[in-house]
mmCIF file of C-alpha atoms and ligand atoms in Angstrom:
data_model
loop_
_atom_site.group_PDB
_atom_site.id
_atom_site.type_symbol
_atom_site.label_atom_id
_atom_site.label_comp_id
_atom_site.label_asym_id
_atom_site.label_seq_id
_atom_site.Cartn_x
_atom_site.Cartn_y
_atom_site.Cartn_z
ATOM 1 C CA UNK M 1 133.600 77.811 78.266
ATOM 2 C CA UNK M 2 131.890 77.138 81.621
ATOM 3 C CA UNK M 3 128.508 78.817 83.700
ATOM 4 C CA UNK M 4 129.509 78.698 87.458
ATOM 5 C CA UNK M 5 127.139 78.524 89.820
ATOM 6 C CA UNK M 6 128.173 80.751 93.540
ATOM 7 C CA UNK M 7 125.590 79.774 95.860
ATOM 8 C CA UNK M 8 127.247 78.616 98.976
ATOM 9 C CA UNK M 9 125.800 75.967 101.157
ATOM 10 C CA UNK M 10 123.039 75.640 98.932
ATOM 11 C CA UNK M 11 122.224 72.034 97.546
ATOM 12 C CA UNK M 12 122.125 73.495 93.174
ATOM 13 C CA UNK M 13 121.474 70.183 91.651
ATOM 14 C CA UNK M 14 117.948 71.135 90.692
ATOM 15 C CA UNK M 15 119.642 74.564 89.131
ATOM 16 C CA UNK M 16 121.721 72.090 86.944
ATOM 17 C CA UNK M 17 119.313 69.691 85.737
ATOM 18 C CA UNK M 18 117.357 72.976 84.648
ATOM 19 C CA UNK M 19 120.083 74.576 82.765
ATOM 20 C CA UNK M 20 120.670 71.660 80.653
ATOM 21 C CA UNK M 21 117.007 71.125 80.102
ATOM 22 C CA UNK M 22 117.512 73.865 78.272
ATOM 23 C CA UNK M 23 120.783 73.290 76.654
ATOM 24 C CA UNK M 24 122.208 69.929 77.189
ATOM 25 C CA UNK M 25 125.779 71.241 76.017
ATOM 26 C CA UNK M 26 126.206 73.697 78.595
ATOM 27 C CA UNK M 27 128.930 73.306 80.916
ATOM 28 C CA UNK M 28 127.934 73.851 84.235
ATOM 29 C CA UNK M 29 130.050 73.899 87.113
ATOM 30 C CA UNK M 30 129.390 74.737 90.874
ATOM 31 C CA UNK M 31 131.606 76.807 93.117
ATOM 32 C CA UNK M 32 134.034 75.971 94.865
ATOM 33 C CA UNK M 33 134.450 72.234 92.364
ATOM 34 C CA UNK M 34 135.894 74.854 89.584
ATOM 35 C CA UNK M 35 138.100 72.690 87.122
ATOM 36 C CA UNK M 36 139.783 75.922 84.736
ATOM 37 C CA UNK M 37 138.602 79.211 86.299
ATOM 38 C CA UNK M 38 139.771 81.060 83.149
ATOM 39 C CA UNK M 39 137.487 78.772 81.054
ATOM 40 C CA UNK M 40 133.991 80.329 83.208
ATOM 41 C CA UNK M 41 132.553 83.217 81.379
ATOM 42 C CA UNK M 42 129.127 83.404 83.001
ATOM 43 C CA UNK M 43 128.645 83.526 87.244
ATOM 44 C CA UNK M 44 125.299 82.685 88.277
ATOM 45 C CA UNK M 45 125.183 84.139 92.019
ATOM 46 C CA UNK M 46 123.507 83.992 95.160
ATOM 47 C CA UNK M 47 125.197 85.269 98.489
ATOM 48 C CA UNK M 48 128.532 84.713 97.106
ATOM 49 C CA UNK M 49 131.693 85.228 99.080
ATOM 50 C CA UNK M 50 133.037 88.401 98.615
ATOM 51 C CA UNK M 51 136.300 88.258 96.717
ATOM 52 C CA UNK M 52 135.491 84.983 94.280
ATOM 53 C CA UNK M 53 134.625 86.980 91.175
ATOM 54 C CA UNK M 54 137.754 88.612 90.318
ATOM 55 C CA UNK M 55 138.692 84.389 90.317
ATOM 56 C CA UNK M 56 137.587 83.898 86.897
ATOM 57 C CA UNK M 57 139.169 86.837 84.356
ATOM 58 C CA UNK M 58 137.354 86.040 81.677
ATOM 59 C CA UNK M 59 133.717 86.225 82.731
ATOM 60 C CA UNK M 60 131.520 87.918 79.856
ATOM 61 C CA UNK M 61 128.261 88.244 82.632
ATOM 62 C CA UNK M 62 127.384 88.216 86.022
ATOM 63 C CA UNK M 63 123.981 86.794 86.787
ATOM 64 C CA UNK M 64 121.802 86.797 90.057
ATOM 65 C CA UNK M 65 119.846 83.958 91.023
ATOM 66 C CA UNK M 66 117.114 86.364 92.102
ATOM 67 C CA UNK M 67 115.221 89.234 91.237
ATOM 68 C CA UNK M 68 117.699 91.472 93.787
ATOM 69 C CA UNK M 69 121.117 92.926 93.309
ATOM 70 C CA UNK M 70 122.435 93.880 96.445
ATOM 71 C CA UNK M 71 124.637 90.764 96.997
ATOM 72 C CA UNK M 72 126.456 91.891 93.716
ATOM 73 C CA UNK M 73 126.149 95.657 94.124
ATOM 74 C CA UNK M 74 127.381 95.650 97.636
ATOM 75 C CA UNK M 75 130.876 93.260 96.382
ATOM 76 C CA UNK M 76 133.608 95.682 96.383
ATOM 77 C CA UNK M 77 135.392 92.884 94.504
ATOM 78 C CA UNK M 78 132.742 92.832 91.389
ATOM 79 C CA UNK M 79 134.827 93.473 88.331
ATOM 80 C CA UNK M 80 133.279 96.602 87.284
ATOM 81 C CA UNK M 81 133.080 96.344 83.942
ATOM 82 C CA UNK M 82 131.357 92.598 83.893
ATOM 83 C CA UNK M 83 127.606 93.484 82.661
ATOM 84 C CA UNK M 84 125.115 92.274 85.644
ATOM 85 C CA UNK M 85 122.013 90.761 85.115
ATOM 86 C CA UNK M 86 118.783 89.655 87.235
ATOM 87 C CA UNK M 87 116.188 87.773 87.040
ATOM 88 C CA UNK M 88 112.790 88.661 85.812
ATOM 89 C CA UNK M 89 110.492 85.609 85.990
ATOM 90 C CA UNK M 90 106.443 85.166 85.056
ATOM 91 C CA UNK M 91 106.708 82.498 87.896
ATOM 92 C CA UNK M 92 108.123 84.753 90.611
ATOM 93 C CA UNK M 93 105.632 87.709 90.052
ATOM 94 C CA UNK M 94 102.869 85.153 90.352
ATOM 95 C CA UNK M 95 104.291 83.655 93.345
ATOM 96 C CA UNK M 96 104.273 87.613 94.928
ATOM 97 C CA UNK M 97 101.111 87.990 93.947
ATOM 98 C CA UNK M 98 100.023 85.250 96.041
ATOM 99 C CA UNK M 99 101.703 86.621 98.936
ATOM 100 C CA UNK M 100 100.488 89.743 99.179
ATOM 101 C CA UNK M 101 97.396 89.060 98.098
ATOM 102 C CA UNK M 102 96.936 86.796 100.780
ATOM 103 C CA UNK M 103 98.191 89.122 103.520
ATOM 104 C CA UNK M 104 95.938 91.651 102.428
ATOM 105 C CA UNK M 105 92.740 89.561 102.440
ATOM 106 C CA UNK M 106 93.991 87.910 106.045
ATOM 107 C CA UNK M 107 93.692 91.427 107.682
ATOM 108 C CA UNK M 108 90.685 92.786 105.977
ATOM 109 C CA UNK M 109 88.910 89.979 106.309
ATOM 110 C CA UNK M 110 90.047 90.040 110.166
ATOM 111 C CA UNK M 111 90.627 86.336 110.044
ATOM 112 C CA UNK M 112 93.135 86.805 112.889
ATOM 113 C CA UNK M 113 90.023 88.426 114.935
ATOM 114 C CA UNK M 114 87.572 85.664 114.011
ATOM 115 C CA UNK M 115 90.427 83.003 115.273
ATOM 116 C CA UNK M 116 90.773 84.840 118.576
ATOM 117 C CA UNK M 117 86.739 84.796 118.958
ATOM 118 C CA UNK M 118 86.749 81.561 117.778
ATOM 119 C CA UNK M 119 89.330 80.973 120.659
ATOM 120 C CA UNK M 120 86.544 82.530 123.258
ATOM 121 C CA UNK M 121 83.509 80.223 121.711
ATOM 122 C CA UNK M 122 82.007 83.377 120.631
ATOM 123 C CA UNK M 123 79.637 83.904 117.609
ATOM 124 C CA UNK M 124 79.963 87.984 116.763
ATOM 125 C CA UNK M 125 80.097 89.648 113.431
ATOM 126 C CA UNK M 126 82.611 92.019 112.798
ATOM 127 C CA UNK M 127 82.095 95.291 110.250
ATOM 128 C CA UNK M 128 84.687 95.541 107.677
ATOM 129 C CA UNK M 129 85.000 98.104 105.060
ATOM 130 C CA UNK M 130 83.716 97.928 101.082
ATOM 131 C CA UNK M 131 87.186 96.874 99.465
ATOM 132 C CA UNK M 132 86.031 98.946 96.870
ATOM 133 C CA UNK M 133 86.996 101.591 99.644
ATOM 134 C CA UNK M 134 90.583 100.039 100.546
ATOM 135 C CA UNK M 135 93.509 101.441 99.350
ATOM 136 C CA UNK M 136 96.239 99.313 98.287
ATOM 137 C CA UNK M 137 99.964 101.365 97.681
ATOM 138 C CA UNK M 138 102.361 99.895 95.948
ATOM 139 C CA UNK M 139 105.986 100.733 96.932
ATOM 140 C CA UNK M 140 108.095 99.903 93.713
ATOM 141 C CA UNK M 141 105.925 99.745 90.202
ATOM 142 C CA UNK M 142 108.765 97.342 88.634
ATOM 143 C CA UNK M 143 108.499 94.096 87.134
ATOM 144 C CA UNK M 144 106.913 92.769 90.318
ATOM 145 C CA UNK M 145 105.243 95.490 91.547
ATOM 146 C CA UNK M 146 103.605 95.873 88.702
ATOM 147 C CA UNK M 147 102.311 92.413 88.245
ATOM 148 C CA UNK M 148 101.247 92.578 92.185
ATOM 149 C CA UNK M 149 99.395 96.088 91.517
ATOM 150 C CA UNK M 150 97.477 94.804 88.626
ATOM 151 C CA UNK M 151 96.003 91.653 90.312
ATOM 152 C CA UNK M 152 95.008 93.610 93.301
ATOM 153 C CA UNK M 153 93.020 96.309 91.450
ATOM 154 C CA UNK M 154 91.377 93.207 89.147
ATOM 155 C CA UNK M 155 90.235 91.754 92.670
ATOM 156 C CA UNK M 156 88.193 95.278 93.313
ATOM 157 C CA UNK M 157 91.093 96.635 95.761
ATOM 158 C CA UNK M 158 91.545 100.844 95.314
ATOM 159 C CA UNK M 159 95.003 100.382 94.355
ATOM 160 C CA UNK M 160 97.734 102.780 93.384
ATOM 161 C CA UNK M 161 101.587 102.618 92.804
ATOM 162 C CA UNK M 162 105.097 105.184 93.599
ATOM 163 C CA UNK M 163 107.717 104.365 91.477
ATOM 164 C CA UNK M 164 110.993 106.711 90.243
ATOM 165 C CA UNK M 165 110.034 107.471 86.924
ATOM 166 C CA UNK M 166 106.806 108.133 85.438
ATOM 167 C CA UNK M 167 105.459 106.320 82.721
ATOM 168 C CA UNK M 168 101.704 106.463 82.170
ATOM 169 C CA UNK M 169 100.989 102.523 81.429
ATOM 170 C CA UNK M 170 98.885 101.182 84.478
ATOM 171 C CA UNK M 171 94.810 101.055 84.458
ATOM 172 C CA UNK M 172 94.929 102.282 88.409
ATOM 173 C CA UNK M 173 97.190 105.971 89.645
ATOM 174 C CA UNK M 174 101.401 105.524 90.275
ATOM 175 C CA UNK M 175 102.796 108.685 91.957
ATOM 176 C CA UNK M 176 106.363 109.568 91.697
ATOM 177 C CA UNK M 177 109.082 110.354 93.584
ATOM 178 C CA UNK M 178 109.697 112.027 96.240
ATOM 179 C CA UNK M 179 106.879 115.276 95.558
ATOM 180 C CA UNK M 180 104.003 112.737 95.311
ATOM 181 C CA UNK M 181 104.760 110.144 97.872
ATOM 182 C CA UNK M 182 102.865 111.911 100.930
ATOM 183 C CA UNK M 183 100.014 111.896 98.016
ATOM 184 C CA UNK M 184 100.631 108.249 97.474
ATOM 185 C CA UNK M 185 100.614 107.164 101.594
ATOM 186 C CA UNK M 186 97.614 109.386 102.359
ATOM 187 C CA UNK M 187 95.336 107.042 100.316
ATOM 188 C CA UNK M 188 96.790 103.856 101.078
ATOM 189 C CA UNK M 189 95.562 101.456 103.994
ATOM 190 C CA UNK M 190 97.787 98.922 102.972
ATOM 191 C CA UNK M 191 101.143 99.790 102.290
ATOM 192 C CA UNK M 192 103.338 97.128 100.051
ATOM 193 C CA UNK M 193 106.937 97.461 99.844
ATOM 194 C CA UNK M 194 108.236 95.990 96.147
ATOM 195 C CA UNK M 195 111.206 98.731 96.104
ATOM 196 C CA UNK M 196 114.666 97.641 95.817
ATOM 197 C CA UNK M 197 117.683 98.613 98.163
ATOM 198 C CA UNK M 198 119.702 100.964 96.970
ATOM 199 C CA UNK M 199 120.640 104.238 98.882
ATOM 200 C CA UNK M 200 117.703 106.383 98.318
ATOM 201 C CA UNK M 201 115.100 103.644 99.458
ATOM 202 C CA UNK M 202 116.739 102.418 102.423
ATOM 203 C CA UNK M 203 115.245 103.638 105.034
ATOM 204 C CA UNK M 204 111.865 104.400 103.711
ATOM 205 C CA UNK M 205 109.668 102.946 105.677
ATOM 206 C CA UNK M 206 109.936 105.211 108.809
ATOM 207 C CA UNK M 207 108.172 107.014 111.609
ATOM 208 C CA UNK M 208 107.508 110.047 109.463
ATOM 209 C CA UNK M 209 106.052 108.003 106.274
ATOM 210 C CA UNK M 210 104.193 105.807 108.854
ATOM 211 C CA UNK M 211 102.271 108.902 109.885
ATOM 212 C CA UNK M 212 101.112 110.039 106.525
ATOM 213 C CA UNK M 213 99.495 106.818 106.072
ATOM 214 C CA UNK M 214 95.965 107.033 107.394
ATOM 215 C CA UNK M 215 95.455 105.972 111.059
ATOM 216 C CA UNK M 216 95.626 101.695 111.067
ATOM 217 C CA UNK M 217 97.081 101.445 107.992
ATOM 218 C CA UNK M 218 98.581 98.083 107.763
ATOM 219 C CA UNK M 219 102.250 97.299 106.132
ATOM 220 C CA UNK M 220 103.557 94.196 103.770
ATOM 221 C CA UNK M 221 107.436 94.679 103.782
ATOM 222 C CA UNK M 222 108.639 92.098 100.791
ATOM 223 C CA UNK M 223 111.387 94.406 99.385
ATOM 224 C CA UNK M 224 114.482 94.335 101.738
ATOM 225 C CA UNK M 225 114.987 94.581 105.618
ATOM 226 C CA UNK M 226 116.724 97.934 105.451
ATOM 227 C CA UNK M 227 113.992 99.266 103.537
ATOM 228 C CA UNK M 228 112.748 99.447 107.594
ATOM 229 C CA UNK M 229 113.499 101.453 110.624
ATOM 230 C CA UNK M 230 112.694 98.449 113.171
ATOM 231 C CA UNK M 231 112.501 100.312 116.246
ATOM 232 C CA UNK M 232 109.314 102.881 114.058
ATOM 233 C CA UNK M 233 107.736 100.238 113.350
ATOM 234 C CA UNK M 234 107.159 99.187 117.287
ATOM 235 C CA UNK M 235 106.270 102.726 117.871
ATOM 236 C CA UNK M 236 103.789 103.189 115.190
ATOM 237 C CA UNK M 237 102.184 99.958 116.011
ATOM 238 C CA UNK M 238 101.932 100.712 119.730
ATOM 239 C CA UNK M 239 100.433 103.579 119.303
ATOM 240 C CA UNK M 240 98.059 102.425 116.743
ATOM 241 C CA UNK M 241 99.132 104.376 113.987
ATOM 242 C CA UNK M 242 99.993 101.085 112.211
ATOM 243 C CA UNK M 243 97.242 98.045 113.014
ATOM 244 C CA UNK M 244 99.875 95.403 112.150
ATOM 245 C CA UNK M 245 102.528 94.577 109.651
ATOM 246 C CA UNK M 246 103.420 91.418 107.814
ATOM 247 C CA UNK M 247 107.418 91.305 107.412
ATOM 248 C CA UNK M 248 109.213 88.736 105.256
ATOM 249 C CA UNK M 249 112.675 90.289 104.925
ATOM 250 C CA UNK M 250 114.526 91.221 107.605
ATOM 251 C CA UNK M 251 118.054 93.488 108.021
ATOM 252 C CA UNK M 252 119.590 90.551 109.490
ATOM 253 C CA UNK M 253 118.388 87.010 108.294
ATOM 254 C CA UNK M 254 117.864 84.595 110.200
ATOM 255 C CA UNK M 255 116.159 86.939 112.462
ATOM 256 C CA UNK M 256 118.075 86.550 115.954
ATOM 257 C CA UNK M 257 116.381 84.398 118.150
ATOM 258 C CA UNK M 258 115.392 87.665 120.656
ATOM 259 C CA UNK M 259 114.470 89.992 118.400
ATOM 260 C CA UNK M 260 111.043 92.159 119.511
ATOM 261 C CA UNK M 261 109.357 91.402 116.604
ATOM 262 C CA UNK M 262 109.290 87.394 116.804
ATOM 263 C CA UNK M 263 107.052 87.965 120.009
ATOM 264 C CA UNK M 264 104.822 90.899 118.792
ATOM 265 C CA UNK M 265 101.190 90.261 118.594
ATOM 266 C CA UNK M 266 100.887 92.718 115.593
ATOM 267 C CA UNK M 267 103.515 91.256 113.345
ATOM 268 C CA UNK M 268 103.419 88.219 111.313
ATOM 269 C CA UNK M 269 106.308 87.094 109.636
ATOM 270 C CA UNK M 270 107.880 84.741 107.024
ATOM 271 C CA UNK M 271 111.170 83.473 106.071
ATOM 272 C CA UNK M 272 112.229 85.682 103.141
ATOM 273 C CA UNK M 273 109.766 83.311 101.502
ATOM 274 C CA UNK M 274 107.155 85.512 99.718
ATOM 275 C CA UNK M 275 108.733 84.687 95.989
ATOM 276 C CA UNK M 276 111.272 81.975 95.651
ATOM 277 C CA UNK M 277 113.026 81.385 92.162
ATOM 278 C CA UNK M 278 111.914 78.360 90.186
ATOM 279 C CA UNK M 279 115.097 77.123 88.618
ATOM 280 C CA UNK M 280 112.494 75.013 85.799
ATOM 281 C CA UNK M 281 110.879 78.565 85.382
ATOM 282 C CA UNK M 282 113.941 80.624 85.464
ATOM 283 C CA UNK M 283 116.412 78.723 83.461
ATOM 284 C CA UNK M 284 115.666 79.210 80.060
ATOM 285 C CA UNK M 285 116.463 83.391 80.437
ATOM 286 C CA UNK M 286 119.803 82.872 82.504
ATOM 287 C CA UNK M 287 120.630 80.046 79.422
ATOM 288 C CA UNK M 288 119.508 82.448 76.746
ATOM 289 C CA UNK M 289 121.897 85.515 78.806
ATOM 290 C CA UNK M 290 124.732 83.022 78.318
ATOM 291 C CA UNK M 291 124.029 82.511 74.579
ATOM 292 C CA UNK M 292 124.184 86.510 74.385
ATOM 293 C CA UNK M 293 126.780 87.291 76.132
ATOM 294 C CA UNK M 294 128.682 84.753 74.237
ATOM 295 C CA UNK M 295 127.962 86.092 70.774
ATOM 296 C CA UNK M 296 127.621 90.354 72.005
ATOM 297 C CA UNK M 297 124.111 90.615 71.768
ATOM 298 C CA UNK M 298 122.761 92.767 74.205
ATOM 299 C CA UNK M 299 121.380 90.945 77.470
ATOM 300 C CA UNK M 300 117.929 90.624 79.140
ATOM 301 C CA UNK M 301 116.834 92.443 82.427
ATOM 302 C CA UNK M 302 120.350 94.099 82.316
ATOM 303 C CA UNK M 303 121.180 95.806 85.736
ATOM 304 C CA UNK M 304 121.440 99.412 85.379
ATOM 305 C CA UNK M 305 124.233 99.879 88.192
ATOM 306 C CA UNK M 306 123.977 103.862 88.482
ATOM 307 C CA UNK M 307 120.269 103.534 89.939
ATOM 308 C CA UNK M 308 121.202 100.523 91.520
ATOM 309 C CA UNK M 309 118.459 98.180 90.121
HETATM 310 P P1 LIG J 401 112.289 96.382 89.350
HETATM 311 O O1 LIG J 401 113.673 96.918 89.207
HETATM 312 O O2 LIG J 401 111.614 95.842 88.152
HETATM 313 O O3 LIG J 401 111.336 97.525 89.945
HETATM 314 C C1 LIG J 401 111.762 98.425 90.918
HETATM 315 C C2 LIG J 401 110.688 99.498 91.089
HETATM 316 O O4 LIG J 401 111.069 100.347 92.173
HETATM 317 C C3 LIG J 401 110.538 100.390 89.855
HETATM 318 O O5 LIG J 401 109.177 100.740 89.680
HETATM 319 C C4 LIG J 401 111.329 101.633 90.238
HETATM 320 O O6 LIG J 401 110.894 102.834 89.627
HETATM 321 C C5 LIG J 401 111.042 101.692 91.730
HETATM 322 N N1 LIG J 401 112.058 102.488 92.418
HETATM 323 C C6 LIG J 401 113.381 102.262 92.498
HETATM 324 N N2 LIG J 401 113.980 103.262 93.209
HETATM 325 C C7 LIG J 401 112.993 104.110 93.554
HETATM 326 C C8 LIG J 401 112.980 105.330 94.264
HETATM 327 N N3 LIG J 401 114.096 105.879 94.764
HETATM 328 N N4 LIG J 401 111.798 105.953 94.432
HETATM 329 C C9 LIG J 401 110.652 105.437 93.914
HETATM 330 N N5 LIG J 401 110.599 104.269 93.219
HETATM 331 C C10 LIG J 401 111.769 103.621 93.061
HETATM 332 O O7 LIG J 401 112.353 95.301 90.530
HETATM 333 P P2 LIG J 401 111.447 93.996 90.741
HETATM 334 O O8 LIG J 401 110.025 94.414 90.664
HETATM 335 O O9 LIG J 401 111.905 92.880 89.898
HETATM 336 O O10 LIG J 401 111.838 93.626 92.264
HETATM 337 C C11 LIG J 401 111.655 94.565 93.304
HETATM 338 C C12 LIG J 401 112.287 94.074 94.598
HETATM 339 O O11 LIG J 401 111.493 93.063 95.175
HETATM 340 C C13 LIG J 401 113.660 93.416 94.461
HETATM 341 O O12 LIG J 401 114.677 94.376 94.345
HETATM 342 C C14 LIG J 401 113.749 92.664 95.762
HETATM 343 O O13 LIG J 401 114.287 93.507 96.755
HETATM 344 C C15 LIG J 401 112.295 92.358 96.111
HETATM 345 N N6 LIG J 401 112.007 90.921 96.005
HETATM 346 C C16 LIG J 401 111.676 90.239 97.138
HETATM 347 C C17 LIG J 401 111.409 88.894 97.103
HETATM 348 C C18 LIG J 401 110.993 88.168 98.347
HETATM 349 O O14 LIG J 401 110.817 86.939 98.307
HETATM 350 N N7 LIG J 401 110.778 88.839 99.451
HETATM 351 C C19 LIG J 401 111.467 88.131 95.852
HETATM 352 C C20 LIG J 401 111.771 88.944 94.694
HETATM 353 C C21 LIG J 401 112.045 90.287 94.785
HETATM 354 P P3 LIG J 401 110.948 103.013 88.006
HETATM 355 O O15 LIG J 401 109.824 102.163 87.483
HETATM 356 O O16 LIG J 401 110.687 104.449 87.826
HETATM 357 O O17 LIG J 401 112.299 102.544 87.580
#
């Protein structure tokens, strides 16, 4: 009985050590080094190659090192009826929170105008708006979005979420689906994509959503890259629509070396950095999955693969 661990190129020793923090017994292995592929009954992935799953026939679970799917969901070599599971981790949300928070207080507290002033040796006060007054929309009221939502509206932000399904929970508004999301973008100023990719949310952020945001609304994309239509973007920013957008996923990552938006003066970027898994935060779920999946109990932050995520 072996975990593998399918994250190519990527140095896992720190995943390791955290997994047997946890349980010292385990036997962890790390793809491609796999002894007795028949013995490995839990995958832990990350960008695996497609066509190493069906390696190991008797695998009881299929694990992502992330919060995201796609890398599974888009394997045409998954073995269907392997239960997937994610990750859903205090330290991730947190780590989100930060992100976005940050990128929201950076452009309406127009520290990027203050630096160009600064630039000029000139001494001006610029208005800004009560952030009583500022509406914060969440894209995606999950696990994450969620956590993001409800830090925002304790810092005084007007915030409100969109999600699929409604379920009455959260202190602040969440619209849903399709019928309330021109609702939703009308009162948001900053838009904040937490949605996952799956077919009916790629493409979302468009041209014609753009526009029912009011005029210099600003955009945090921290879901997926195809959650975008690149070339709306540049057109809602040039014309002003859009007063700038802070982008940390991209449809192809690395971004290529000419891409438009590495130059733009309205876009800031990251790496795909906003939340990164915390293997000493993260292990002790993914070791307690193994422990169910083992013995047939049923398994935490289960994948539902008919919506996708
Ligand atoms: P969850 O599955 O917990 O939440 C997804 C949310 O999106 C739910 O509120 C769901 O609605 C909503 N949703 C899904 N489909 C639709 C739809 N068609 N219309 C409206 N709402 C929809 O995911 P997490 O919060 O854990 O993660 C969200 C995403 O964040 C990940 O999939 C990943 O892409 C991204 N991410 C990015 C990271 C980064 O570093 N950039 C790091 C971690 C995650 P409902 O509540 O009704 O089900």
């Amino acid at each position: 009985m072996s975990i593998a661990i399918i994250d190519p190129g990527k140095d896992v020793s720190d995943w390791v050590a955290a997994l047997h923090a946890h349980d010292s017994a385990l036997k962890v292995e790390v793809w491609p080094e796999i002894a007795e592929p028949e013995k490995v009954e839990f995958a832990l992935c990350w960008n695996h190659p497609e066509g190493v799953l069906p390696q190991f026939p008797n695998l009881k679970c299929i694990s992502s090192l992330g919060a995201g799917i796609n890398h599974l969901l888009n394997d045409p070599s998954r073995p269907p009826q392997v239960p997937l599971v994610r990750l859903v981790d205090n330290a991730l949300k947190q780590s989100m929170a930060e992100y976005v928070m940050a990128g929201v207080l950076e452009h309406f507290r127009r520290f990027k105008d203050y630096r160009q002033l600064q630039s000029r040796t000139q001494w001006k006060e610029l208005p800004i708006p009560d952030i009583s007054t500022l509406g914060v929309g969440i894209m995606g009221c999950g696990e994450i979005g969620r956590y993001v939502a409800q830090k925002l509206f304790n810092f005084g932000f007007s915030v409100c979420g969109w999600s699929r399904t409604r379920k009455g929970r959260e202190k602040f508004p969440v619209y849903v689906g399709n019928g309330e999301l021109e609702t939703f973008l009308s009162r948001t100023d900053f838009l904040v994509c937490l949605l996952p990719l799956t077919p009916e949310t790629e493409n979302i952020l468009n041209r014609m959503r753009f526009d029912q945001l009011p005029a210099g609304a600003y955009l945090i994309n921290v879901g997926r890259g195809s959650h975008l239509v690149e070339a709306d973007l540049l057109s809602a920013l040039d014309c002003g629509q859009l007063s700038g957008a802070l982008l940390d996923v991209f449809r192809q990552e690395p971004l290529p070396e000419q891409h438009p938006f590495w130059g733009h003066s309205k876009i800031a970027m990251t790496p795909h950095i906003a939340s990164v898994t915390n293997p000493d935060s993260a292990a002790e779920q993914i070791v307690a999955n193994y422990h169910r999946a083992l013995s047939g109990e049923p398994l935490l932050n289960l994948v539902d693969v008919e919506c996708g995520y």
